[in-house]
């Protein structure tokens, strides 16, 4: 029956899935975004014996990733950020108010304007490889922010990420699924094992749609 879901039902199911990734009682994520793989031009490219949306052949640049939907628990993000900055607050109040106001709606929804090339950059490569990648914000003694990943990947980070890290996000996870990439953000350092719990429910949804 799932194969015959209407577009409206799929939209509601997608929003419910994104929301559940953040609102589950054991979840550490404050936001979830789904980037869907779409053809760069319409009609999509076709090859003999292959479906219109087959991405195993042809030029990867025929495909892009666009924002399909997203959810952010702004209240949880602000509460967690306030707790993270509670120590020495009086001495850092001015700096905090200027630089650490939590993840704001305009910053979150700014991601919806981004478009990524399939197979290029962090998000594009995760989509093409059906892989996953964890990126952390860390700070040295001089409060200089930098990114570190498992393999110190040289792939360029999306331009919206630096502002997210400045707002209090400390972990951004990218998880490749059949039709795109799930992006998750947290205000704490989230270890890789959290991925396995979240990916199960997401894969069940994506393979139905």
XYZ file of N, CA and C in Angstrom:
627
model
N 0.832 -1.209 0.000
C 0.000 0.000 0.000
C 0.860 1.249 0.000
N 2.061 1.154 0.619
C 2.921 2.328 0.711
C 3.323 2.837 -0.661
N 3.367 1.904 -1.676
C 3.806 2.315 -3.002
C 2.847 3.301 -3.635
N 1.601 3.377 -3.130
C 0.577 4.215 -3.744
C 0.253 5.430 -2.882
N 1.171 5.827 -2.019
C 0.957 7.024 -1.222
C 0.899 8.247 -2.112
N -0.011 9.155 -1.796
C -0.125 10.394 -2.551
C 1.040 11.316 -2.211
N 1.352 12.272 -3.098
C 2.426 13.232 -2.791
C 2.202 13.955 -1.472
N 0.935 14.295 -1.152
C 0.649 14.977 0.105
C 0.959 14.069 1.291
N 0.594 12.792 1.178
C 0.877 11.849 2.264
C 2.379 11.677 2.456
N 3.121 11.625 1.367
C 4.578 11.483 1.459
C 5.187 12.712 2.124
N 4.657 13.894 1.790
C 5.149 15.129 2.409
C 4.933 15.107 3.916
N 3.740 14.691 4.340
C 3.442 14.611 5.769
C 4.329 13.562 6.452
N 4.545 12.452 5.779
C 5.370 11.396 6.345
C 6.820 11.851 6.478
N 7.298 12.602 5.488
C 8.659 13.127 5.543
C 8.807 14.079 6.726
N 7.869 15.005 6.887
C 7.947 15.951 7.994
C 7.877 15.220 9.329
N 7.023 14.206 9.419
C 6.908 13.429 10.650
C 8.232 12.724 10.962
N 8.882 12.180 9.940
C 10.146 11.477 10.148
C 11.231 12.428 10.611
N 11.324 13.597 9.972
C 12.315 14.591 10.376
C 12.078 15.043 11.813
N 10.813 15.268 12.135
C 10.462 15.714 13.481
C 10.806 14.638 14.519
N 10.533 13.376 14.180
C 10.796 12.296 15.129
C 12.289 12.106 15.379
N 13.125 12.419 14.387
C 14.566 12.312 14.575
C 15.061 13.288 15.630
N 14.343 14.396 15.812
C 14.748 15.424 16.775
C 13.985 15.345 18.090
N 12.743 14.876 18.056
C 11.896 14.924 19.245
C 11.845 13.618 20.023
N 12.490 12.580 19.517
C 12.507 11.318 20.255
C 13.188 11.533 21.600
N 12.719 10.838 22.615
C 13.206 11.081 23.982
C 14.703 10.826 24.137
N 15.284 9.999 23.287
C 16.720 9.728 23.380
C 17.543 10.480 22.343
N 16.879 11.311 21.546
C 17.585 12.006 20.474
C 18.423 13.164 21.007
N 19.585 13.354 20.407
C 20.435 14.499 20.734
C 20.428 15.547 19.617
N 19.696 15.271 18.544
C 19.682 16.187 17.408
C 18.664 17.305 17.629
N 19.018 18.515 17.225
C 18.071 19.628 17.317
C 17.490 19.988 15.957
N 18.132 19.556 14.875
C 17.520 19.775 13.560
C 17.807 18.604 12.634
N 16.918 18.445 11.647
C 17.059 17.408 10.630
C 16.598 17.983 9.300
N 17.383 17.762 8.261
C 17.082 18.259 6.914
C 17.237 17.103 5.934
N 16.345 17.054 4.945
C 16.500 16.059 3.886
C 16.819 16.755 2.575
N 17.959 16.389 1.991
C 18.380 16.874 0.675
C 18.041 15.795 -0.347
N 17.173 16.104 -1.297
C 16.747 15.111 -2.284
C 17.555 15.258 -3.572
N 17.906 14.119 -4.160
C 18.597 14.105 -5.446
C 17.566 14.292 -6.557
N 17.797 15.287 -7.412
C 16.906 15.567 -8.530
C 17.723 15.789 -9.792
N 17.132 15.559 -10.952
C 17.854 15.864 -12.200
C 18.057 17.364 -12.338
N 19.211 17.742 -12.852
C 19.503 19.166 -13.032
C 18.548 19.793 -14.038
N 18.207 19.049 -15.075
C 17.316 19.540 -16.125
C 16.177 18.553 -16.337
N 15.058 19.057 -16.824
C 13.922 18.207 -17.166
C 13.723 18.234 -18.676
N 13.336 17.090 -19.294
C 13.151 15.792 -18.637
C 14.480 15.206 -18.192
N 14.464 14.318 -17.182
C 15.705 13.727 -16.697
C 16.345 12.842 -17.760
N 17.657 12.634 -17.685
C 18.344 11.805 -18.691
C 17.872 10.362 -18.637
N 17.830 9.718 -19.827
C 17.422 8.326 -19.922
C 18.476 7.540 -20.698
N 18.577 6.263 -20.349
C 19.474 5.375 -21.069
C 18.718 4.097 -21.384
N 19.104 3.411 -22.445
C 18.432 2.183 -22.844
C 18.423 1.171 -21.707
N 17.242 0.663 -21.407
C 17.130 -0.362 -20.384
C 17.213 0.154 -18.971
N 17.287 1.471 -18.797
C 17.416 2.039 -17.460
C 16.249 2.966 -17.190
N 15.921 3.139 -15.924
C 14.858 4.054 -15.542
C 15.301 5.498 -15.690
N 14.331 6.392 -15.728
C 14.639 7.806 -15.930
C 15.501 8.371 -14.820
N 15.378 7.814 -13.598
C 16.113 8.354 -12.471
C 17.311 7.483 -12.088
N 17.766 6.668 -13.026
C 18.953 5.865 -12.757
C 20.177 6.764 -12.753
N 20.962 6.720 -11.644
C 22.133 7.584 -11.517
C 23.437 6.804 -11.630
N 23.326 5.527 -11.996
C 24.522 4.696 -12.071
C 25.290 4.891 -13.367
N 24.668 5.561 -14.323
C 25.318 5.779 -15.610
C 25.249 7.259 -15.954
N 26.097 7.673 -16.861
C 26.074 9.050 -17.305
C 26.884 9.973 -16.414
N 26.849 11.250 -16.734
C 27.610 12.271 -16.026
C 26.949 12.597 -14.696
N 27.737 12.590 -13.622
C 27.183 12.925 -12.309
C 26.621 14.340 -12.274
N 27.122 15.200 -13.128
C 26.654 16.584 -13.108
C 25.239 16.720 -13.665
N 24.640 15.615 -14.087
C 23.227 15.648 -14.471
C 22.312 15.750 -13.254
N 22.897 15.635 -12.040
C 22.085 15.562 -10.829
C 22.517 16.610 -9.808
N 21.566 17.048 -9.025
C 21.818 18.008 -7.950
C 21.078 17.558 -6.697
N 21.428 18.178 -5.567
C 20.706 17.935 -4.313
C 20.075 19.241 -3.869
N 18.789 19.190 -3.571
C 18.047 20.378 -3.143
C 17.316 20.078 -1.839
N 17.032 21.141 -1.100
C 16.270 21.041 0.154
C 14.874 20.526 -0.154
N 14.496 19.401 0.452
C 13.144 18.877 0.313
C 12.276 19.299 1.489
N 12.829 19.190 2.696
C 12.086 19.573 3.899
C 13.063 19.601 5.065
N 12.653 20.244 6.146
C 13.504 20.312 7.324
C 12.687 20.589 8.568
N 13.257 20.233 9.710
C 12.632 20.513 11.002
C 13.714 20.902 11.983
N 13.423 21.897 12.836
C 14.359 22.312 13.872
C 13.601 22.578 15.162
N 14.100 22.026 16.247
C 13.545 22.276 17.575
C 14.298 23.476 18.147
N 13.846 24.674 17.814
C 14.561 25.891 18.198
C 14.612 26.073 19.708
N 13.551 25.691 20.406
C 13.525 25.835 21.862
C 14.596 24.967 22.508
N 14.732 23.734 22.020
C 15.753 22.839 22.565
C 17.145 23.348 22.249
N 17.334 23.889 21.054
C 18.642 24.411 20.668
C 19.041 25.586 21.554
N 18.088 26.485 21.832
C 18.389 27.651 22.664
C 18.662 27.241 24.102
N 17.857 26.309 24.636
C 18.052 25.850 26.012
C 19.414 25.190 26.183
N 19.775 24.327 25.251
C 21.057 23.633 25.330
C 22.215 24.606 25.204
N 22.077 25.587 24.320
C 23.159 26.557 24.152
C 23.329 27.398 25.409
N 22.226 27.771 26.069
C 22.321 28.526 27.318
C 23.032 27.719 28.394
N 22.754 26.416 28.452
C 23.411 25.564 29.430
C 24.893 25.409 29.122
N 25.221 25.312 27.840
C 26.624 25.167 27.448
C 27.441 26.394 27.824
N 26.796 27.556 27.871
C 27.501 28.800 28.137
C 27.257 29.329 29.546
N 26.690 28.515 30.431
C 26.357 28.982 31.772
C 27.593 29.317 32.584
N 28.659 28.546 32.447
C 29.869 28.768 33.226
C 30.530 30.078 32.837
N 30.792 30.926 33.831
C 31.445 32.207 33.570
C 30.599 33.146 32.740
N 29.304 33.017 32.860
C 28.403 33.812 32.019
C 28.587 35.310 32.222
N 28.763 35.730 33.471
C 28.863 37.159 33.721
C 30.055 37.766 32.997
N 31.140 37.027 32.933
C 32.337 37.555 32.279
C 32.220 37.531 30.766
N 31.330 36.663 30.246
C 31.242 36.492 28.796
C 29.916 36.986 28.232
N 29.141 37.686 29.034
C 27.787 38.044 28.629
C 27.761 38.828 27.326
N 28.594 39.825 27.207
C 28.572 40.636 26.004
C 28.989 39.817 24.786
N 30.030 39.009 24.958
C 30.480 38.170 23.851
C 29.406 37.156 23.476
N 28.754 36.576 24.469
C 27.728 35.571 24.209
C 26.535 36.173 23.474
N 26.076 37.325 23.912
C 24.912 37.934 23.291
C 25.172 38.281 21.838
N 26.416 38.580 21.541
C 26.734 38.979 20.174
C 26.946 37.771 19.268
N 27.570 36.715 19.811
C 27.989 35.607 18.966
C 27.212 34.314 19.192
N 26.515 34.158 20.323
C 25.921 32.876 20.654
C 24.460 33.026 21.055
N 23.635 33.398 20.118
C 22.219 33.563 20.400
C 21.429 32.306 20.063
N 22.115 31.211 19.826
C 21.443 29.978 19.465
C 21.099 29.944 17.989
N 20.685 28.779 17.530
C 20.327 28.608 16.122
C 18.984 29.283 15.862
N 19.002 30.353 15.108
C 17.806 31.136 14.831
C 17.115 30.637 13.559
N 15.794 30.858 13.448
C 15.060 30.378 12.264
C 15.646 30.854 10.946
N 16.054 32.139 10.879
C 16.584 32.635 9.609
C 17.862 31.918 9.202
N 18.667 31.515 10.180
C 19.898 30.791 9.871
C 19.588 29.367 9.431
N 18.641 28.734 10.109
C 18.271 27.371 9.742
C 17.680 27.324 8.339
N 16.709 28.186 8.071
C 16.020 28.139 6.786
C 16.860 28.716 5.646
N 17.958 29.352 5.984
C 18.874 29.814 4.942
C 19.426 28.636 4.152
N 19.502 27.469 4.793
C 19.977 26.275 4.094
C 19.078 25.914 2.921
N 17.799 26.278 2.987
C 16.856 25.876 1.943
C 17.186 26.501 0.595
N 18.026 27.530 0.589
C 18.404 28.186 -0.668
C 19.619 27.529 -1.318
N 20.243 26.591 -0.616
C 21.455 25.969 -1.127
C 21.127 24.858 -2.134
N 22.002 24.701 -3.114
C 21.933 23.612 -4.093
C 23.326 23.006 -4.189
N 23.417 21.672 -4.137
C 24.714 20.999 -4.160
C 24.817 20.084 -5.374
N 26.014 20.000 -5.918
C 26.262 19.117 -7.053
C 26.434 17.682 -6.571
N 25.738 16.778 -7.219
C 25.838 15.356 -6.903
C 27.263 14.875 -7.168
N 27.867 14.243 -6.146
C 29.216 13.721 -6.301
C 30.321 14.699 -5.985
N 29.971 15.948 -5.607
C 30.970 16.958 -5.312
C 30.745 17.529 -3.915
N 31.838 17.899 -3.227
C 31.728 18.465 -1.894
C 31.266 17.416 -0.888
N 31.143 17.833 0.357
C 30.784 16.889 1.412
C 29.425 16.234 1.167
N 28.399 17.053 0.941
C 27.049 16.524 0.782
C 26.923 15.725 -0.511
N 27.474 16.247 -1.593
C 27.379 15.555 -2.872
C 28.070 14.214 -2.881
N 29.223 14.105 -2.214
C 29.951 12.831 -2.178
C 29.267 11.820 -1.275
N 28.693 12.281 -0.154
C 27.942 11.367 0.706
C 26.752 10.787 -0.058
N 26.092 11.621 -0.860
C 24.954 11.144 -1.653
C 25.390 10.116 -2.683
N 26.456 10.402 -3.415
C 26.911 9.516 -4.483
C 27.454 8.199 -3.943
N 28.122 8.255 -2.795
C 28.739 7.056 -2.218
C 27.802 6.296 -1.289
N 26.625 6.876 -1.019
C 25.681 6.289 -0.052
C 26.406 6.017 1.266
N 27.159 7.007 1.700
C 27.999 6.861 2.890
C 27.481 7.762 4.002
N 28.304 8.012 5.002
C 27.954 8.948 6.053
C 29.225 9.603 6.576
N 29.080 10.802 7.103
C 30.234 11.558 7.591
C 29.807 12.413 8.775
N 30.649 12.449 9.791
C 30.433 13.261 10.980
C 31.427 14.418 10.954
N 30.961 15.637 11.205
C 31.823 16.813 11.258
C 31.596 17.511 12.591
N 32.684 17.832 13.270
C 32.591 18.450 14.591
C 33.176 19.853 14.582
N 32.621 20.682 15.445
C 33.238 21.968 15.746
C 34.079 21.780 16.995
N 35.291 22.279 16.943
C 36.154 22.243 18.107
C 36.802 23.613 18.238
N 37.375 23.885 19.394
C 38.031 25.173 19.600
C 39.331 24.961 20.356
N 40.366 25.676 19.945
C 41.632 25.582 20.674
C 41.677 26.664 21.746
N 42.809 26.833 22.368
C 42.912 27.763 23.493
C 42.666 29.208 23.086
N 42.892 29.508 21.821
C 42.667 30.870 21.340
C 41.265 31.056 20.772
N 40.378 30.049 21.033
C 38.999 30.112 20.554
C 38.936 30.201 19.032
N 39.874 29.545 18.347
C 39.839 29.503 16.893
C 39.084 28.249 16.489
N 38.016 28.424 15.758
C 37.182 27.292 15.389
C 37.749 26.583 14.168
N 37.630 25.278 14.164
C 38.041 24.530 12.991
C 37.219 23.259 12.901
N 37.231 22.630 11.711
C 36.492 21.407 11.467
C 37.442 20.235 11.447
N 37.000 19.100 11.976
C 37.778 17.875 11.860
C 36.840 16.738 11.513
N 37.245 15.869 10.617
C 36.477 14.688 10.249
C 37.379 13.483 10.374
N 36.794 12.308 10.157
C 37.566 11.076 10.346
C 38.847 11.085 9.529
N 38.765 11.526 8.281
C 39.924 11.446 7.395
C 40.476 12.830 7.047
N 40.098 13.843 7.827
C 40.525 15.206 7.529
C 40.257 15.546 6.066
N 39.044 15.279 5.645
C 38.675 15.448 4.247
C 38.886 16.884 3.792
N 39.486 17.081 2.601
C 39.690 18.432 2.081
C 38.441 19.003 1.408
N 37.371 18.204 1.318
C 36.162 18.682 0.656
C 35.634 19.932 1.344
N 35.214 20.886 0.550
C 34.761 22.156 1.098
C 33.447 21.965 1.850
N 33.330 22.661 2.974
C 32.092 22.607 3.750
C 31.080 23.575 3.164
N 29.783 23.279 3.290
C 28.756 24.219 2.840
C 28.921 25.571 3.535
N 28.616 26.625 2.832
C 28.898 27.973 3.343
C 28.050 28.346 4.547
N 26.935 27.633 4.785
C 26.087 27.959 5.933
C 26.599 27.324 7.224
N 27.558 26.416 7.139
C 27.961 25.680 8.326
C 28.718 26.523 9.331
N 29.570 27.403 8.882
C 30.364 28.200 9.817
C 29.464 29.016 10.735
N 28.418 29.609 10.166
C 27.480 30.376 10.989
C 26.749 29.461 11.966
N 26.457 28.237 11.560
C 25.808 27.292 12.472
C 26.733 26.950 13.639
N 27.996 26.712 13.354
C 28.947 26.409 14.419
C 29.087 27.600 15.371
N 29.075 28.804 14.843
C 29.155 29.987 15.689
C 27.905 30.141 16.546
N 26.774 29.634 16.070
C 25.517 29.762 16.816
C 25.388 28.720 17.929
N 26.301 27.747 17.965
C 26.244 26.760 19.029
C 26.176 25.319 18.570
N 25.977 25.075 17.270
C 25.980 23.707 16.757
C 27.389 23.134 16.902
N 27.486 21.913 17.421
C 28.794 21.289 17.629
C 29.001 20.013 16.818
N 27.916 19.438 16.307
C 28.034 18.251 15.460
C 27.088 18.390 14.277
N 27.598 18.126 13.083
C 26.760 18.022 11.892
C 27.031 16.662 11.277
N 25.973 15.883 11.099
C 26.090 14.541 10.529
C 25.408 14.499 9.172
N 26.039 13.826 8.227
C 25.473 13.593 6.901
C 25.297 12.096 6.719
N 24.085 11.670 6.357
C 23.772 10.256 6.206
C 23.148 10.037 4.832
N 23.821 9.259 3.995
C 23.295 8.979 2.673
C 22.187 7.939 2.728
N 21.063 8.233 2.077
C 19.959 7.288 1.950
C 19.641 7.149 0.461
N 18.660 6.328 0.124
C 18.451 5.975 -1.276
C 18.195 7.185 -2.165
N 17.402 8.143 -1.706
C 17.008 9.264 -2.557
C 17.674 10.582 -2.194
N 18.691 10.534 -1.330
C 19.345 11.792 -0.994
C 20.220 11.680 0.223
N 20.227 12.751 1.022
C 21.076 12.834 2.202
C 20.285 13.439 3.352
N 20.416 12.837 4.524
C 19.865 13.410 5.739
C 20.976 14.194 6.426
N 20.710 15.439 6.778
C 21.656 16.257 7.535
C 21.085 16.498 8.922
N 21.880 16.194 9.946
C 21.459 16.351 11.335
C 22.409 17.290 12.050
N 21.863 18.116 12.939
C 22.679 19.033 13.722
C 22.408 18.891 15.202
N 23.458 19.033 16.019
C 23.320 18.907 17.467
C 24.164 19.971 18.152
N 23.760 20.368 19.353
C 24.510 21.354 20.127
C 25.483 20.677 21.079
N 25.604 19.352 20.973
C 26.595 18.594 21.728
C 27.421 17.774 20.743
N 28.523 17.226 21.199
C 29.299 16.315 20.369
C 28.605 14.966 20.400
N 28.074 14.553 19.250
C 27.339 13.303 19.134
C 28.247 12.261 18.492
N 28.397 11.130 19.145
C 29.259 10.085 18.624
C 28.576 9.320 17.500
N 29.369 8.618 16.728
C 28.883 7.925 15.541
C 27.808 6.905 15.838
N 27.850 6.271 16.993
C 26.899 5.193 17.280
C 25.457 5.669 17.252
N 25.222 6.989 17.477
C 23.856 7.511 17.414
C 23.274 7.334 16.023
N 24.132 7.327 15.024
C 23.679 7.182 13.637
C 22.879 5.916 13.423
N 23.339 4.800 13.983
C 22.717 3.523 13.697
C 21.276 3.491 14.182
N 20.980 4.110 15.320
C 19.610 4.132 15.828
C 18.716 4.986 14.937
N 19.235 6.138 14.504
C 18.420 7.047 13.709
C 18.235 6.557 12.280
N 19.231 5.894 11.713
C 19.180 5.526 10.311
C 18.156 4.437 10.037
N 17.857 3.602 11.033
C 16.933 2.501 10.808
C 15.557 3.019 10.411
N 14.998 3.938 11.188
C 13.661 4.442 10.885
C 13.683 5.262 9.600
N 14.798 5.952 9.350
C 14.862 6.771 8.136
C 14.892 5.898 6.886
N 15.695 4.832 6.885
C 15.783 3.967 5.729
C 14.435 3.298 5.449
N 13.698 2.931 6.494
C 12.392 2.322 6.294
C 11.474 3.275 5.556
N 11.538 4.568 5.929
C 10.683 5.553 5.252
C 11.127 5.751 3.812
N 12.438 5.913 3.589
C 12.927 6.238 2.260
C 12.688 5.110 1.268
N 12.767 3.886 1.697
C 12.544 2.784 0.763
C 11.075 2.576 0.465
N 10.200 3.123 1.310
C 8.783 3.085 0.997
C 8.448 4.141 -0.038
N 9.112 5.312 0.064
C 8.722 6.425 -0.808
C 9.304 6.283 -2.197
